Amino acid sequence: MRGGGLLVAGTTSDAGKSVVTAGICRWLVRRGVKVAPFKAQNMSLNSFVTREGAEIGRAQAMQAQAARVEPTALMNPVLLKPGSDRSSQVVLMGKPVGEMSARGYHGGRQEALLGTVTDCLEQLRSTYDAVICEGAGSPAEINLRRTDIVNMGIARAARFPVLVVGDIDRGGVFASFFGTTALLSAEDQSLVAGYLVNKFRGDVSLLEPGLDMLYGLTGRRTYGVLPYAHGLGIDEEDGLRVSLRGAVRESVVAPPHGEDVLRVAVCAVPLMSNFTDVDALAAEPGVVVRFVDRAEELADADLVIVPGTRGTVKALAWLRERGLADALVRRAAEGRPVLGICGGFQVLGERIEDEVESRAGVVDGLGVLPVRIRFDRDKTLARPVGSALGEPVEGYEIHHGVADVRGGEPFLDGCRVGAVWGTHWHGSLESDAFRRRFLVEVARAAGRRFVPAPDTSFGVLREEQLDRLGDLVEEHADTEALWRLIEGGAPAGLPFVPPGAPPLGAGGPESRGAAPDPAPQSPEGLDFAGSAESTGPGVGFARSAEATTQGLENAGSAASRSEGLDFAGSAGLGAEVEQHVDQEAL
């Protein structure tokens, strides 16, 4: 028996698709439904390793936890990991298969993956009562519709109803709902069942006239209005602003258990990956976490973390350009705590030999740890279990760098020298007893009278947050109507909203009265340009908000400054306008 399903699309990136999908999964599993999440194609630097050693998006792992099932590669068959503005590593069924420019990916190879993603979805439908799919960006990206396998492409292949989520906190939600629908072809529109308003503040009765008018314009109802929920520390894709908002609990830090707070500064390196590693630290009462990109911002930090990155050599150069490298070396010499995780561990070593990721050859590291790194073409994907500081630890590994540790005290798979620690293990700080012991060591080295709370459980906190998401859906959405969608599909007779998708030229599939999508093709024989680690020219991947952690909207923080642009002055921005804007037309 095939299970039912639903596609959660969004008017924009960061509209709330990930958390709404998780909330629906938690609501369903609490009512006894066997449910699984699914995202055909994810673009993210935050990833996770499943029990079988497959790499998938971290958001899908979180959604699997919401559904109380073990995450698998079936739930995210295609993962794109940006390595530059021009190329991304393609991870297929949990394994890297190539590096590709956006032009090459959308030029035909993406369509060849449709058979793979539909096969994965069908396997999930044969096992679960319901599959809740998450879209990507917006389904109305008309320039990408022909090759779409994650929004209307997968909805049409599975005949799943589509729920469009809009973030009203951004403004313009009614125009976004209407415009998203009106830019879809007639066949795609027939699957758009209705809308869900996210992040509403205030009296819902004031919104109802607009919802009634939206129904009159589109013939589609709104299935719920979710209130703005503060402090949801839930993993998304690359939304650093979102993760931080949860990590620091809307900048309100719980009072310390001891006499002092502990200040943690995280270097916001380029192509930062798995920055969710620090969420467990921020969950500790009295621990203040912030992201920084200036050397002076390290001065009052009790612990500095150099996080993971998809571009180790690039991150190393960035640290040097900004004076952060010298500040880290001084900290190490002074016995002040530093933790390097994965790529951050690699930059702290003596030497990096990279003919794979950056192809820069041999590059000197910061030299504060007795480690030499050699990049291997095969990626290490593992779920290690061990101990450190006398406590049990679990983690996951995602890296091409192979560490040759030549001294220091053993620390997980890395080493420790004085108050400097380095490891390839992501997620180790989620092990409660180890995290507390580590913070005791940091506080001692920093001279702080900080005492970790004895009862903080990151796993319990995460479950509480997932239950909050389930509560939001259960209390503020029409769950009976949602269930009818999941079980029975989109309502019949939904009206067409003109003008529909514009023609894409001769042979274009998405005009009014659109031709069906191309038949699913096997991914066998896909020719991914270059090796899994090569970089090449081409047009940069669209949806930059999901493609890179630089330039993210962390208002007032270091992370809000895009690499290469100085928004503090007008000269750089003026040059960008001159280069990319049609001045004569203006």
Protein backbone atom coordinates (compact mmCIF):
# COMPACT_ATOMS: atom_id res chain seq x y z
CA MET A 1 0.00 0.00 0.00
CA ARG A 2 1.35 3.43 -0.95
CA GLY A 3 1.27 6.03 1.77
CA GLY A 4 -0.14 9.49 1.29
CA GLY A 5 1.90 12.64 1.32
CA LEU A 6 2.25 16.38 1.16
CA LEU A 7 4.80 18.82 -0.28
CA VAL A 8 5.58 21.81 1.95
CA ALA A 9 6.72 24.56 -0.42
CA GLY A 10 7.59 28.16 0.42
CA THR A 11 7.16 31.58 -1.10
CA THR A 12 10.89 32.18 -0.44
CA SER A 13 13.93 30.60 1.11
CA ASP A 14 13.72 30.70 4.91
CA ALA A 15 9.92 30.95 4.86
CA GLY A 16 9.82 28.15 7.42
CA LYS A 17 9.56 25.03 5.24
CA SER A 18 12.00 23.01 7.36
CA VAL A 19 10.34 23.73 10.69
CA VAL A 20 6.80 23.37 9.33
CA THR A 21 7.73 19.99 7.84
CA ALA A 22 9.20 18.95 11.20
CA GLY A 23 6.12 20.21 13.02
CA ILE A 24 3.77 18.25 10.76
CA CYS A 25 5.92 15.13 11.24
CA ARG A 26 5.79 15.49 15.04
CA TRP A 27 2.02 16.15 15.01
CA LEU A 28 1.42 13.07 12.85
CA VAL A 29 3.60 10.68 14.84
CA ARG A 30 1.88 11.78 18.04
CA ARG A 31 -1.47 10.79 16.56
CA GLY A 32 -0.10 7.34 15.68
CA VAL A 33 0.78 7.89 12.02
CA LYS A 34 3.98 6.27 10.75
CA VAL A 35 5.57 9.21 8.93
CA ALA A 36 8.86 10.03 7.21
CA PRO A 37 10.35 13.30 5.92
CA PHE A 38 11.74 13.73 2.41
CA LYS A 39 13.64 16.39 0.49
CA ALA A 40 14.61 15.39 -3.02
CA GLN A 41 17.41 17.92 -3.36
CA ASN A 42 18.99 19.98 -0.62
CA MET A 43 21.59 22.73 -0.90
CA SER A 44 23.34 23.01 2.44
CA LEU A 45 26.67 23.09 4.20
CA ASN A 46 25.03 21.70 7.33
CA SER A 47 24.97 17.95 6.87
CA PHE A 48 24.74 14.79 8.94
CA VAL A 49 25.93 11.20 8.69
CA THR A 50 23.37 8.41 8.98
CA ARG A 51 23.98 5.06 10.66
CA GLU A 52 24.77 3.48 7.30
CA GLY A 53 27.41 6.14 6.60
CA ALA A 54 25.43 8.32 4.19
CA GLU A 55 25.67 12.12 4.16
CA ILE A 56 22.33 13.98 4.13
CA GLY A 57 21.13 17.45 5.01
CA ARG A 58 21.06 18.20 8.72
CA ALA A 59 17.50 19.52 8.41
CA GLN A 60 16.30 16.12 7.18
CA ALA A 61 18.01 14.42 10.13
CA MET A 62 16.15 16.82 12.43
CA GLN A 63 12.87 16.09 10.66
CA ALA A 64 13.49 12.35 11.02
CA GLN A 65 13.92 12.91 14.75
CA ALA A 66 10.63 14.82 14.74
CA ALA A 67 9.05 11.78 13.08
CA ARG A 68 10.83 9.48 15.59
CA VAL A 69 12.49 7.45 12.84
CA GLU A 70 16.12 6.79 11.96
CA PRO A 71 17.35 9.10 9.16
CA THR A 72 18.46 7.43 5.92
CA ALA A 73 19.76 8.49 2.52
CA LEU A 74 16.29 7.85 1.08
CA MET A 75 15.12 11.00 2.88
CA ASN A 76 17.57 13.28 1.03
CA PRO A 77 18.89 11.56 -2.10
CA VAL A 78 20.58 14.67 -3.59
CA LEU A 79 22.67 17.04 -1.49
CA LEU A 80 24.54 20.00 -3.00
CA LYS A 81 27.45 21.35 -0.93
CA PRO A 82 28.74 24.70 -2.23
CA GLY A 83 32.52 24.92 -2.48
CA SER A 84 32.65 28.33 -4.15
CA ASP A 85 30.36 30.86 -5.77
CA ARG A 86 30.62 28.81 -8.97
CA SER A 87 30.45 25.15 -8.03
CA SER A 88 29.02 22.63 -5.60
CA GLN A 89 29.85 19.09 -4.68
CA VAL A 90 27.03 16.74 -5.65
CA VAL A 91 26.27 14.08 -3.05
CA LEU A 92 24.06 11.32 -4.45
CA MET A 93 22.49 8.77 -2.09
CA GLY A 94 24.85 9.88 0.63
CA LYS A 95 28.13 9.68 -1.36
CA PRO A 96 29.99 12.41 -3.27
CA VAL A 97 29.90 11.80 -7.02
CA GLY A 98 31.24 14.98 -8.54
CA GLU A 99 31.75 18.73 -8.54
CA MET A 100 29.61 20.78 -10.86
CA SER A 101 28.77 24.34 -11.84
CA ALA A 102 25.16 25.45 -11.69
CA ARG A 103 25.02 25.74 -15.47
CA GLY A 104 26.15 22.14 -15.84
CA TYR A 105 23.77 20.89 -13.17
CA HIS A 106 20.68 22.64 -14.51
CA GLY A 107 21.75 21.91 -18.09
CA GLY A 108 20.43 18.37 -18.01
CA ARG A 109 22.10 16.37 -15.27
CA GLN A 110 19.54 17.46 -12.70
CA GLU A 111 16.73 16.04 -14.84
CA ALA A 112 18.58 12.72 -15.03
CA LEU A 113 18.28 12.47 -11.25
CA LEU A 114 14.48 12.61 -11.29
CA GLY A 115 14.25 8.83 -11.55
CA THR A 116 16.45 8.42 -8.48
CA VAL A 117 14.49 10.83 -6.31
CA THR A 118 11.11 9.40 -7.34
CA ASP A 119 12.38 5.88 -6.64
CA CYS A 120 13.46 6.96 -3.14
CA LEU A 121 10.09 8.60 -2.53
CA GLU A 122 8.26 5.47 -3.66
CA GLN A 123 10.33 3.33 -1.30
CA LEU A 124 9.37 5.60 1.58
CA ARG A 125 5.70 5.54 0.54
CA SER A 126 5.73 1.75 0.53
CA THR A 127 7.01 1.74 4.13
CA TYR A 128 5.27 4.69 5.78
CA ASP A 129 1.67 5.83 6.14
CA ALA A 130 2.65 9.35 5.08
CA VAL A 131 5.66 11.15 3.62
CA ILE A 132 6.02 14.88 4.24
CA CYS A 133 8.22 16.46 1.58
CA GLU A 134 10.05 19.75 1.88
CA GLY A 135 10.56 21.91 -1.17
CA ALA A 136 13.49 24.26 -1.80
CA GLY A 137 13.48 28.00 -2.29
CA SER A 138 10.25 28.79 -4.14
CA PRO A 139 8.26 26.62 -6.58
CA ALA A 140 7.81 29.73 -8.75
CA GLU A 141 11.46 29.96 -9.80
CA ILE A 142 10.37 29.95 -13.41
CA ASN A 143 13.93 29.98 -14.74
CA LEU A 144 14.53 26.59 -13.10
CA ARG A 145 11.13 24.91 -13.56
CA ARG A 146 12.15 22.80 -16.56
CA THR A 147 14.79 20.97 -14.52
CA ASP A 148 13.00 21.08 -11.15
CA ILE A 149 13.11 17.85 -9.15
CA VAL A 150 12.43 19.23 -5.67
CA ASN A 151 9.32 21.44 -5.87
CA MET A 152 6.56 21.02 -8.46
CA GLY A 153 8.62 18.43 -10.33
CA ILE A 154 8.41 15.97 -7.43
CA ALA A 155 4.84 17.02 -6.53
CA ARG A 156 3.68 16.32 -10.07
CA ALA A 157 5.55 13.02 -10.26
CA ALA A 158 3.97 11.81 -6.99
CA ARG A 159 0.64 13.66 -7.43
CA PHE A 160 1.14 15.19 -3.99
CA PRO A 161 -0.85 18.21 -2.83
CA VAL A 162 1.22 21.32 -2.16
CA LEU A 163 0.98 23.56 0.90
CA VAL A 164 2.70 26.92 0.35
CA VAL A 165 4.24 28.50 3.45
CA GLY A 166 4.75 32.26 3.69
CA ASP A 167 6.67 34.25 6.33
CA ILE A 168 4.39 37.15 7.25
CA ASP A 169 7.08 38.63 9.49
CA ARG A 170 8.92 39.64 6.29
CA GLY A 171 5.87 41.41 4.89
CA GLY A 172 4.14 40.98 1.54
CA VAL A 173 2.76 37.54 2.33
CA PHE A 174 -0.50 37.98 0.38
CA ALA A 175 1.32 39.13 -2.75
CA SER A 176 3.76 36.25 -2.30
CA PHE A 177 0.98 33.65 -2.06
CA PHE A 178 -0.88 35.06 -5.05
CA GLY A 179 2.24 35.57 -7.16
CA THR A 180 3.61 32.11 -6.40
CA THR A 181 0.36 30.52 -7.58
CA ALA A 182 -0.09 32.76 -10.62
CA LEU A 183 3.41 31.98 -11.94
CA LEU A 184 2.75 28.24 -12.10
CA SER A 185 1.35 26.32 -15.05
CA ALA A 186 -2.20 25.07 -15.00
CA GLU A 187 -1.11 21.52 -14.19
CA ASP A 188 1.13 22.67 -11.37
CA GLN A 189 -1.58 24.95 -10.00
CA SER A 190 -3.96 22.00 -9.82
CA LEU A 191 -1.75 20.58 -7.03
CA VAL A 192 -1.45 23.80 -5.00
CA ALA A 193 -4.06 23.11 -2.33
CA GLY A 194 -3.60 26.24 -0.23
CA TYR A 195 -1.46 28.27 2.11
CA LEU A 196 -0.01 28.38 5.61
CA VAL A 197 0.96 31.69 7.24
CA ASN A 198 4.09 31.50 9.39
CA LYS A 199 5.47 33.83 12.11
CA PHE A 200 2.34 35.90 12.71
CA ARG A 201 2.32 38.42 15.56
CA GLY A 202 -0.89 39.91 16.88
CA ASP A 203 -4.64 39.34 16.62
CA VAL A 204 -5.52 36.76 13.96
CA SER A 205 -8.94 38.36 13.47
CA LEU A 206 -7.18 41.34 11.87
CA LEU A 207 -5.68 38.96 9.29
CA GLU A 208 -8.91 37.18 8.39
CA PRO A 209 -10.25 39.74 5.86
CA GLY A 210 -7.03 39.34 3.87
CA LEU A 211 -7.30 35.56 3.99
CA ASP A 212 -10.89 35.80 2.73
CA MET A 213 -9.80 38.04 -0.15
CA LEU A 214 -6.94 35.65 -0.96
CA TYR A 215 -9.48 32.83 -1.16
CA GLY A 216 -11.63 34.92 -3.47
CA LEU A 217 -8.67 35.62 -5.74
CA THR A 218 -7.22 32.10 -5.88
CA GLY A 219 -9.98 29.72 -4.80
CA ARG A 220 -7.57 28.29 -2.23
CA ARG A 221 -7.97 28.32 1.52
CA THR A 222 -5.43 29.03 4.23
CA TYR A 223 -4.84 25.96 6.39
CA GLY A 224 -3.45 27.75 9.40
CA VAL A 225 -1.76 30.81 10.88
CA LEU A 226 1.26 29.86 13.00
CA PRO A 227 2.30 32.44 15.61
CA TYR A 228 5.83 33.76 15.90
CA ALA A 229 7.61 31.36 18.26
CA HIS A 230 10.68 32.65 20.07
CA GLY A 231 13.79 30.62 20.77
CA LEU A 232 13.26 27.64 18.47
CA GLY A 233 16.77 26.14 18.27
CA ILE A 234 15.97 23.89 15.33
CA ASP A 235 18.46 22.89 12.62
CA GLU A 236 17.74 24.39 9.23
CA GLU A 237 19.89 24.47 6.15
CA ASP A 238 22.36 27.31 5.99
CA GLY A 239 20.36 29.94 7.83
CA LEU A 240 23.00 31.08 10.31
CA ARG A 241 20.62 33.78 11.49
CA VAL A 242 17.97 31.16 12.20
CA SER A 243 20.33 28.80 13.99
CA LEU A 244 21.82 31.59 16.08
CA ARG A 245 18.43 32.89 17.03
CA GLY A 246 17.68 29.53 18.55
CA ALA A 247 21.18 29.00 19.89
CA VAL A 248 21.25 32.18 21.92
CA ARG A 249 17.54 32.07 22.70
CA GLU A 250 16.76 35.40 21.06
CA SER A 251 19.89 36.85 22.73
CA VAL A 252 18.50 36.19 26.19
CA VAL A 253 21.07 34.04 27.97
CA ALA A 254 19.90 31.86 30.85
CA PRO A 255 21.54 32.90 34.14
CA PRO A 256 24.72 31.02 35.02
CA HIS A 257 24.69 28.14 37.43
CA GLY A 258 27.93 29.43 38.99
CA GLU A 259 29.26 32.93 39.56
CA ASP A 260 30.50 33.70 36.03
CA VAL A 261 29.25 33.48 32.48
CA LEU A 262 31.44 31.88 29.82
CA ARG A 263 31.92 33.78 26.56
CA VAL A 264 32.38 31.75 23.37
CA ALA A 265 33.48 33.38 20.09
CA VAL A 266 33.05 31.38 16.87
CA CYS A 267 35.13 32.48 13.88
CA ALA A 268 32.69 32.99 11.00
CA VAL A 269 35.00 31.45 8.38
CA PRO A 270 34.03 31.28 4.68
CA LEU A 271 31.91 28.29 3.63
CA MET A 272 31.29 27.51 7.29
CA SER A 273 29.75 24.07 7.72
CA ASN A 274 27.97 22.37 10.58
CA PHE A 275 27.96 25.48 12.73
CA THR A 276 25.16 23.73 14.62
CA ASP A 277 28.03 22.18 16.61
CA VAL A 278 27.85 25.21 18.93
CA ASP A 279 24.11 24.98 19.63
CA ALA A 280 24.76 22.54 22.48
CA LEU A 281 27.10 25.06 24.09
CA ALA A 282 24.52 27.83 23.79
CA ALA A 283 21.97 25.58 25.51
CA GLU A 284 24.07 25.69 28.68
CA PRO A 285 22.90 28.30 31.22
CA GLY A 286 25.44 31.12 31.41
CA VAL A 287 27.19 30.35 28.10
CA VAL A 288 27.11 33.25 25.63
CA VAL A 289 27.82 32.33 21.99
CA ARG A 290 28.52 34.84 19.24
CA PHE A 291 29.99 34.69 15.74
CA VAL A 292 32.89 37.02 14.98
CA ASP A 293 35.13 38.07 12.09
CA ARG A 294 37.53 40.58 13.68
CA ALA A 295 40.62 39.91 15.78
CA GLU A 296 39.58 42.39 18.49
CA GLU A 297 36.38 40.42 19.04
CA LEU A 298 38.47 37.53 20.41
CA ALA A 299 39.97 39.61 23.21
CA ASP A 300 37.27 38.98 25.83
CA ALA A 301 36.39 35.45 24.71
CA ASP A 302 36.94 32.63 27.18
CA LEU A 303 36.81 30.07 24.35
CA VAL A 304 37.37 30.57 20.63
CA ILE A 305 36.02 27.97 18.23
CA VAL A 306 37.26 27.57 14.67
CA PRO A 307 34.37 25.62 13.09
CA GLY A 308 34.11 23.33 10.12
CA THR A 309 34.36 24.66 6.57
CA ARG A 310 34.02 23.37 3.02
CA GLY A 311 37.11 25.42 2.09
CA THR A 312 39.92 24.82 4.58
CA VAL A 313 42.67 26.64 2.66
CA LYS A 314 40.30 29.51 1.87
CA ALA A 315 39.36 29.76 5.54
CA LEU A 316 43.03 29.80 6.52
CA ALA A 317 43.73 32.68 4.14
CA TRP A 318 40.68 34.53 5.48
CA LEU A 319 41.88 34.13 9.07
CA ARG A 320 45.26 35.57 8.09
CA GLU A 321 43.82 38.47 6.11
CA ARG A 322 41.71 39.59 9.07
CA GLY A 323 44.35 39.20 11.75
CA LEU A 324 42.46 36.35 13.37
CA ALA A 325 45.28 33.88 12.66
CA ASP A 326 47.78 35.93 14.68
CA ALA A 327 45.24 36.33 17.47
CA LEU A 328 44.71 32.56 17.59
CA VAL A 329 48.45 31.90 17.73
CA ARG A 330 48.80 34.41 20.58
CA ARG A 331 45.93 32.78 22.46
CA ALA A 332 47.59 29.38 22.15
CA ALA A 333 50.90 30.76 23.45
CA GLU A 334 49.13 32.38 26.38
CA GLY A 335 47.32 29.16 27.33
CA ARG A 336 43.87 30.56 26.47
CA PRO A 337 41.31 28.02 25.20
CA VAL A 338 40.84 27.31 21.48
CA LEU A 339 38.81 24.48 19.92
CA GLY A 340 39.14 23.51 16.26
CA ILE A 341 36.44 21.29 14.74
CA CYS A 342 37.00 19.49 11.41
CA GLY A 343 38.25 22.20 9.01
CA GLY A 344 38.99 24.35 12.06
CA PHE A 345 41.14 21.53 13.43
CA GLN A 346 42.98 21.33 10.13
CA VAL A 347 43.92 25.04 10.05
CA LEU A 348 45.39 24.77 13.56
CA GLY A 349 47.92 22.17 12.38
CA GLU A 350 51.43 22.57 11.02
CA ARG A 351 50.83 21.87 7.35
CA ILE A 352 48.05 21.18 4.87
CA GLU A 353 48.66 19.23 1.67
CA ASP A 354 45.67 19.85 -0.56
CA GLU A 355 45.52 18.62 -4.14
CA VAL A 356 41.82 17.88 -3.81
CA GLU A 357 39.64 20.66 -2.37
CA SER A 358 41.54 23.85 -3.26
CA ARG A 359 44.40 22.23 -5.23
CA ALA A 360 46.71 24.71 -3.51
CA GLY A 361 49.41 22.12 -2.83
CA VAL A 362 51.31 22.44 0.44
CA VAL A 363 50.16 25.30 2.68
CA ASP A 364 51.48 26.18 6.13
CA GLY A 365 48.90 25.95 8.90
CA LEU A 366 48.86 28.02 12.10
CA GLY A 367 51.22 25.53 13.77
CA VAL A 368 49.59 25.44 17.19
CA LEU A 369 48.88 21.70 17.01
CA PRO A 370 51.40 18.99 15.99
CA VAL A 371 49.27 17.76 13.09
CA ARG A 372 49.80 17.44 9.35
CA ILE A 373 46.81 17.19 7.05
CA ARG A 374 46.68 15.47 3.68
CA PHE A 375 43.50 15.73 1.64
CA ASP A 376 42.28 12.43 0.24
CA ARG A 377 39.92 12.10 -2.71
CA ASP A 378 37.73 9.72 -0.74
CA LYS A 379 35.54 11.44 1.81
CA THR A 380 35.43 10.10 5.37
CA LEU A 381 31.83 9.61 6.50
CA ALA A 382 31.54 7.97 9.90
CA ARG A 383 29.64 7.86 13.20
CA PRO A 384 32.44 7.36 15.76
CA VAL A 385 31.94 6.53 19.42
CA GLY A 386 34.69 6.98 22.01
CA SER A 387 35.67 8.84 25.14
CA ALA A 388 37.51 12.02 26.05
CA LEU A 389 38.24 13.77 29.34
CA GLY A 390 37.01 10.62 31.04
CA GLU A 391 33.50 10.82 29.54
CA PRO A 392 31.72 8.96 26.73
CA VAL A 393 31.37 10.83 23.42
CA GLU A 394 29.48 10.28 20.18
CA GLY A 395 29.91 12.29 16.99
CA TYR A 396 29.99 12.18 13.21
CA GLU A 397 32.75 12.80 10.67
CA ILE A 398 32.50 14.47 7.22
CA HIS A 399 35.91 15.36 5.76
CA HIS A 400 38.47 14.78 3.03
CA GLY A 401 41.43 15.70 5.24
CA VAL A 402 43.44 12.89 6.81
CA ALA A 403 45.23 13.87 10.03
CA ASP A 404 48.74 12.71 10.87
CA VAL A 405 48.92 13.52 14.59
CA ARG A 406 52.55 13.81 15.70
CA GLY A 407 52.28 14.75 19.36
CA GLY A 408 50.16 16.23 22.11
CA GLU A 409 47.61 14.43 24.24
CA PRO A 410 45.03 12.29 22.43
CA PHE A 411 41.66 14.03 22.07
CA LEU A 412 38.99 12.07 20.22
CA ASP A 413 40.67 11.49 16.81
CA GLY A 414 42.82 14.61 17.17
CA CYS A 415 44.95 16.02 19.92
CA ARG A 416 45.31 18.57 22.67
CA VAL A 417 48.25 20.83 23.48
CA GLY A 418 47.73 22.97 26.56
CA ALA A 419 44.41 24.75 26.15
CA VAL A 420 44.15 24.05 22.41
CA TRP A 421 41.97 21.13 21.30
CA GLY A 422 41.40 19.79 17.79
CA THR A 423 39.13 17.06 16.40
CA HIS A 424 37.34 16.02 13.23
CA TRP A 425 34.27 15.00 15.23
CA HIS A 426 31.15 17.07 14.70
CA GLY A 427 28.39 16.80 17.28
CA SER A 428 30.66 15.79 20.15
CA LEU A 429 29.39 18.66 22.33
CA GLU A 430 25.91 17.14 22.25
CA SER A 431 27.22 14.44 24.62
CA ASP A 432 26.14 16.01 27.92
CA ALA A 433 28.70 14.64 30.37
CA PHE A 434 31.58 15.33 27.98
CA ARG A 435 30.33 18.85 27.28
CA ARG A 436 30.15 19.66 30.98
CA ARG A 437 33.64 18.29 31.59
CA PHE A 438 35.00 20.24 28.62
CA LEU A 439 33.46 23.47 29.91
CA VAL A 440 35.03 22.88 33.33
CA GLU A 441 38.42 22.62 31.59
CA VAL A 442 37.75 25.78 29.59
CA ALA A 443 36.64 27.73 32.67
CA ARG A 444 39.76 26.67 34.57
CA ALA A 445 42.08 27.71 31.73
CA ALA A 446 40.20 30.99 31.27
CA GLY A 447 40.22 31.81 34.97
CA ARG A 448 36.43 31.92 35.16
CA ARG A 449 34.30 30.80 38.08
CA PHE A 450 31.83 29.25 35.70
CA VAL A 451 30.11 26.02 36.71
CA PRO A 452 28.05 24.06 34.16
CA ALA A 453 24.55 23.17 35.26
CA PRO A 454 24.42 19.51 36.32
CA ASP A 455 21.14 18.66 34.60
CA THR A 456 21.25 20.24 31.13
CA SER A 457 20.33 17.61 28.55
CA PHE A 458 20.69 18.72 24.96
CA GLY A 459 18.68 15.73 23.75
CA VAL A 460 15.80 16.59 26.07
CA LEU A 461 15.90 20.24 25.01
CA ARG A 462 15.76 19.22 21.35
CA GLU A 463 12.79 16.95 22.00
CA GLU A 464 11.04 19.80 23.79
CA GLN A 465 11.61 22.07 20.80
CA LEU A 466 10.26 19.45 18.40
CA ASP A 467 7.21 19.05 20.61
CA ARG A 468 6.75 22.83 20.48
CA LEU A 469 6.69 22.59 16.69
CA GLY A 470 4.11 19.82 16.88
CA ASP A 471 2.05 21.96 19.26
CA LEU A 472 2.15 24.91 16.86
CA VAL A 473 0.71 22.76 14.07
CA GLU A 474 -1.85 21.05 16.28
CA GLU A 475 -3.09 24.26 17.90
CA HIS A 476 -2.96 26.72 15.01
CA ALA A 477 -3.53 24.70 11.83
CA ASP A 478 -6.66 22.93 10.60
CA THR A 479 -5.22 19.48 11.20
CA GLU A 480 -8.29 17.59 10.03
CA ALA A 481 -8.15 19.40 6.70
CA LEU A 482 -4.39 18.78 6.52
CA TRP A 483 -4.93 15.09 7.07
CA ARG A 484 -7.51 15.00 4.26
CA LEU A 485 -4.87 16.53 1.98
CA ILE A 486 -2.24 13.98 3.01
CA GLU A 487 -4.62 11.08 2.61
CA GLY A 488 -6.63 12.14 -0.42
CA GLY A 489 -4.59 14.68 -2.38
CA ALA A 490 -5.41 18.16 -3.58
CA PRO A 491 -9.10 19.12 -3.82
CA ALA A 492 -10.64 18.67 -7.26
CA GLY A 493 -11.63 21.68 -9.32
CA LEU A 494 -9.13 24.21 -8.01
CA PRO A 495 -9.37 27.26 -10.29
CA PHE A 496 -6.62 28.43 -12.59
CA VAL A 497 -5.06 31.75 -11.54
CA PRO A 498 -3.83 33.70 -14.57
CA PRO A 499 -1.45 34.36 -16.18
CA GLY A 500 0.22 31.02 -15.39
CA ALA A 501 3.81 30.11 -16.17
CA PRO A 502 5.31 32.11 -19.06
CA PRO A 503 6.52 30.13 -22.08
CA LEU A 504 10.16 29.12 -21.93
CA GLY A 505 10.72 29.33 -25.67
CA ALA A 506 10.38 26.70 -28.34
CA GLY A 507 9.82 23.32 -26.79
CA GLY A 508 9.57 24.81 -23.30
CA PRO A 509 7.45 22.57 -21.05
CA GLU A 510 5.93 25.23 -18.83
CA SER A 511 3.39 27.36 -20.67
CA ARG A 512 -0.32 27.38 -20.10
CA GLY A 513 -1.44 23.92 -21.04
CA ALA A 514 2.02 22.65 -20.20
CA ALA A 515 3.39 19.42 -21.51
CA PRO A 516 4.21 16.78 -18.93
CA ASP A 517 7.62 16.54 -17.36
CA PRO A 518 10.16 14.32 -19.11
CA ALA A 519 10.02 10.69 -18.12
CA PRO A 520 12.27 9.75 -15.20
CA GLN A 521 15.75 8.79 -16.26
CA SER A 522 18.35 6.66 -14.60
CA PRO A 523 21.28 8.52 -13.07
CA GLU A 524 23.65 5.89 -14.38
CA GLY A 525 26.20 7.35 -16.73
CA LEU A 526 25.92 10.87 -15.35
CA ASP A 527 29.06 12.71 -16.36
CA PHE A 528 29.90 15.05 -13.51
CA ALA A 529 32.57 17.42 -14.76
CA GLY A 530 35.86 16.69 -13.07
CA SER A 531 36.42 14.71 -9.94
CA ALA A 532 34.49 14.95 -6.72
CA GLU A 533 36.81 17.67 -5.64
CA SER A 534 37.41 19.63 -8.82
CA THR A 535 36.32 23.21 -9.28
CA GLY A 536 35.38 24.73 -12.58
CA PRO A 537 33.96 27.84 -14.16
CA GLY A 538 30.28 28.38 -14.58
CA VAL A 539 27.34 30.34 -13.34
CA GLY A 540 27.03 30.37 -9.56
CA PHE A 541 24.21 28.42 -7.93
CA ALA A 542 21.01 30.36 -7.45
CA ARG A 543 19.32 30.77 -4.05
CA SER A 544 22.44 32.22 -2.49
CA ALA A 545 20.71 32.41 0.88
CA GLU A 546 20.83 28.65 0.97
CA ALA A 547 24.15 28.32 -0.80
CA THR A 548 26.55 30.07 1.52
CA THR A 549 26.84 31.19 5.09
CA GLN A 550 28.36 34.51 4.09
CA GLY A 551 26.15 37.55 3.86
CA LEU A 552 23.49 36.03 6.12
CA GLU A 553 21.11 38.31 7.93
CA ASN A 554 22.55 38.38 11.42
CA ALA A 555 21.70 42.00 12.04
CA GLY A 556 24.50 43.85 13.70
CA SER A 557 26.83 40.88 13.83
CA ALA A 558 30.03 40.04 12.06
CA ALA A 559 28.29 37.35 10.03
CA SER A 560 26.18 39.97 8.23
CA ARG A 561 29.14 41.27 6.25
CA SER A 562 29.52 39.44 2.94
CA GLU A 563 32.98 38.43 1.88
CA GLY A 564 34.42 40.96 -0.52
CA LEU A 565 31.86 43.67 0.27
CA ASP A 566 32.33 46.36 2.89
CA PHE A 567 28.88 47.59 3.71
CA ALA A 568 30.32 50.08 6.20
CA GLY A 569 31.37 52.29 3.28
CA SER A 570 29.74 53.26 0.02
CA ALA A 571 32.62 52.81 -2.40
CA GLY A 572 32.46 49.03 -2.61
CA LEU A 573 28.68 49.00 -2.93
CA GLY A 574 28.81 51.74 -5.57
CA ALA A 575 31.21 49.66 -7.63
CA GLU A 576 28.86 46.68 -7.39
CA VAL A 577 25.96 48.84 -8.63
CA GLU A 578 28.02 50.16 -11.54
CA GLN A 579 29.00 46.64 -12.55
CA HIS A 580 25.65 44.88 -12.28
CA VAL A 581 22.93 47.52 -12.80
CA ASP A 582 21.79 48.90 -16.17
CA GLN A 583 22.59 52.53 -15.40
CA GLU A 584 21.31 53.87 -18.72
CA ALA A 585 17.92 52.30 -18.13
CA LEU A 586 17.83 53.73 -14.61
